[in-house]
Amino acid sequence: MNCKINRLAAKALKEMLEKNEAAKDKMIRVYVTHMHGDHAHYDLKFDTPTEHDEVVKTDKGIDIILDSRDEFLDGVWIQYFQVPKEEFVITNPSKHHHHHH
Protein backbone atom coordinates (compact mmCIF):
# COMPACT_ATOMS: atom_id res chain seq x y z
CA MET A 1 0.00 0.00 0.00
CA ASN A 2 1.11 3.57 -0.63
CA CYS A 3 0.71 6.76 1.35
CA LYS A 4 2.17 10.19 0.65
CA ILE A 5 2.42 13.02 3.12
CA ASN A 6 3.50 16.62 2.75
CA ARG A 7 6.11 18.23 5.00
CA LEU A 8 3.61 20.34 6.97
CA ALA A 9 1.35 17.33 7.61
CA ALA A 10 4.28 15.26 8.87
CA LYS A 11 5.31 18.08 11.21
CA ALA A 12 1.76 18.54 12.53
CA LEU A 13 1.26 14.79 13.06
CA LYS A 14 4.61 14.42 14.86
CA GLU A 15 3.62 17.25 17.20
CA MET A 16 0.24 15.61 17.85
CA LEU A 17 1.93 12.29 18.65
CA GLU A 18 4.42 13.96 21.02
CA LYS A 19 2.06 16.30 22.85
CA ASN A 20 -1.21 14.37 23.14
CA GLU A 21 -1.54 11.98 26.08
CA ALA A 22 -4.01 9.86 24.06
CA ALA A 23 -1.23 9.25 21.50
CA LYS A 24 1.10 7.52 23.97
CA ASP A 25 2.47 4.33 22.33
CA LYS A 26 0.20 4.88 19.30
CA MET A 27 0.55 5.75 15.63
CA ILE A 28 -1.57 7.64 13.11
CA ARG A 29 -4.26 5.69 11.26
CA VAL A 30 -5.98 6.93 8.11
CA TYR A 31 -9.39 5.34 7.68
CA VAL A 32 -12.53 5.67 5.60
CA THR A 33 -15.28 7.23 7.71
CA HIS A 34 -18.02 6.52 5.19
CA MET A 35 -18.71 6.01 1.52
CA HIS A 36 -21.56 7.04 -0.69
CA GLY A 37 -21.54 6.05 -4.32
CA ASP A 38 -17.94 6.25 -5.52
CA HIS A 39 -17.03 8.93 -2.97
CA ALA A 40 -15.03 8.20 0.21
CA HIS A 41 -14.46 10.38 3.26
CA TYR A 42 -11.23 9.96 5.23
CA ASP A 43 -10.16 10.81 8.74
CA LEU A 44 -7.22 10.39 11.12
CA LYS A 45 -6.98 8.88 14.59
CA PHE A 46 -4.45 7.52 17.07
CA ASP A 47 -4.33 3.73 16.95
CA THR A 48 -2.17 0.61 17.03
CA PRO A 49 -1.79 -1.84 14.12
CA THR A 50 -3.90 -5.01 13.98
CA GLU A 51 -3.53 -8.16 11.90
CA HIS A 52 -5.05 -6.69 8.71
CA ASP A 53 -3.05 -3.46 8.81
CA GLU A 54 -0.02 -2.37 6.89
CA VAL A 55 2.32 0.18 8.44
CA VAL A 56 3.48 2.42 5.62
CA LYS A 57 6.74 4.26 6.13
CA THR A 58 6.58 7.70 4.51
CA ASP A 59 9.53 9.68 3.20
CA LYS A 60 8.90 12.30 5.91
CA GLY A 61 9.78 10.05 8.88
CA ILE A 62 6.28 9.23 10.05
CA ASP A 63 4.55 5.85 9.79
CA ILE A 64 0.89 5.59 8.83
CA ILE A 65 -1.44 2.65 9.58
CA LEU A 66 -3.66 1.55 6.67
CA ASP A 67 -6.13 -1.36 6.65
CA SER A 68 -4.83 -3.53 3.81
CA ARG A 69 -8.36 -4.81 3.09
CA ASP A 70 -9.63 -1.37 2.04
CA GLU A 71 -8.69 -0.51 -1.54
CA PHE A 72 -9.69 3.14 -1.04
CA LEU A 73 -6.78 3.62 1.39
CA ASP A 74 -4.10 2.55 -1.09
CA GLY A 75 -2.58 5.74 -2.49
CA VAL A 76 -3.88 8.25 0.06
CA TRP A 77 -2.15 11.61 0.26
CA ILE A 78 -2.15 13.46 3.58
CA GLN A 79 -1.64 17.20 3.29
CA TYR A 80 -1.76 19.98 5.84
CA PHE A 81 -2.56 23.54 4.88
CA GLN A 82 -2.37 26.72 6.93
CA VAL A 83 -4.21 28.95 4.45
CA PRO A 84 -7.07 29.79 4.16
CA LYS A 85 -7.45 27.85 7.44
CA GLU A 86 -5.44 25.23 9.26
CA GLU A 87 -6.66 21.80 8.21
CA PHE A 88 -5.65 18.35 7.07
CA VAL A 89 -6.75 17.39 3.57
CA ILE A 90 -6.71 13.67 2.82
CA THR A 91 -7.08 12.71 -0.82
CA ASN A 92 -6.65 9.63 -2.93
CA PRO A 93 -5.61 10.80 -6.40
CA SER A 94 -5.90 7.28 -7.79
CA LYS A 95 -9.53 7.06 -6.62
CA HIS A 96 -10.48 10.75 -6.94
CA HIS A 97 -11.72 10.84 -3.33
CA HIS A 98 -11.02 13.43 -0.67
CA HIS A 99 -11.97 14.71 2.74
CA HIS A 100 -11.12 17.81 4.74
CA HIS A 101 -10.38 17.24 8.42
Phi, psi and omega in degrees: 000154182238147177209129176249154180213139178274166186301316181295322179294318179299316179297314181296319180291321177299317178297319178299316181294325182281326189258346185261123181300326179293344183269358183304125180062024180239173177233179177266130175248134168260133181217160177273121180280319174194162179231146169215122186063232179257024185246126179247147173247136183244157174211175180238150171203163173279137183197176173237149183294147174241184188297334182263006184266154170240131176267114183262123178274122179270168179280004180251013174080019177232138180262141182239135177271129175231138176284115185294347180276349185255105183298336182284351177270338182289116180101010181295152179232117181261121179235154176231130181239147177255345181230137003283345173215162179283122180196154170273142173235119181249120181234165171227091184304329181285341180246355180060039179242150179205164175204138175265137181234000000 
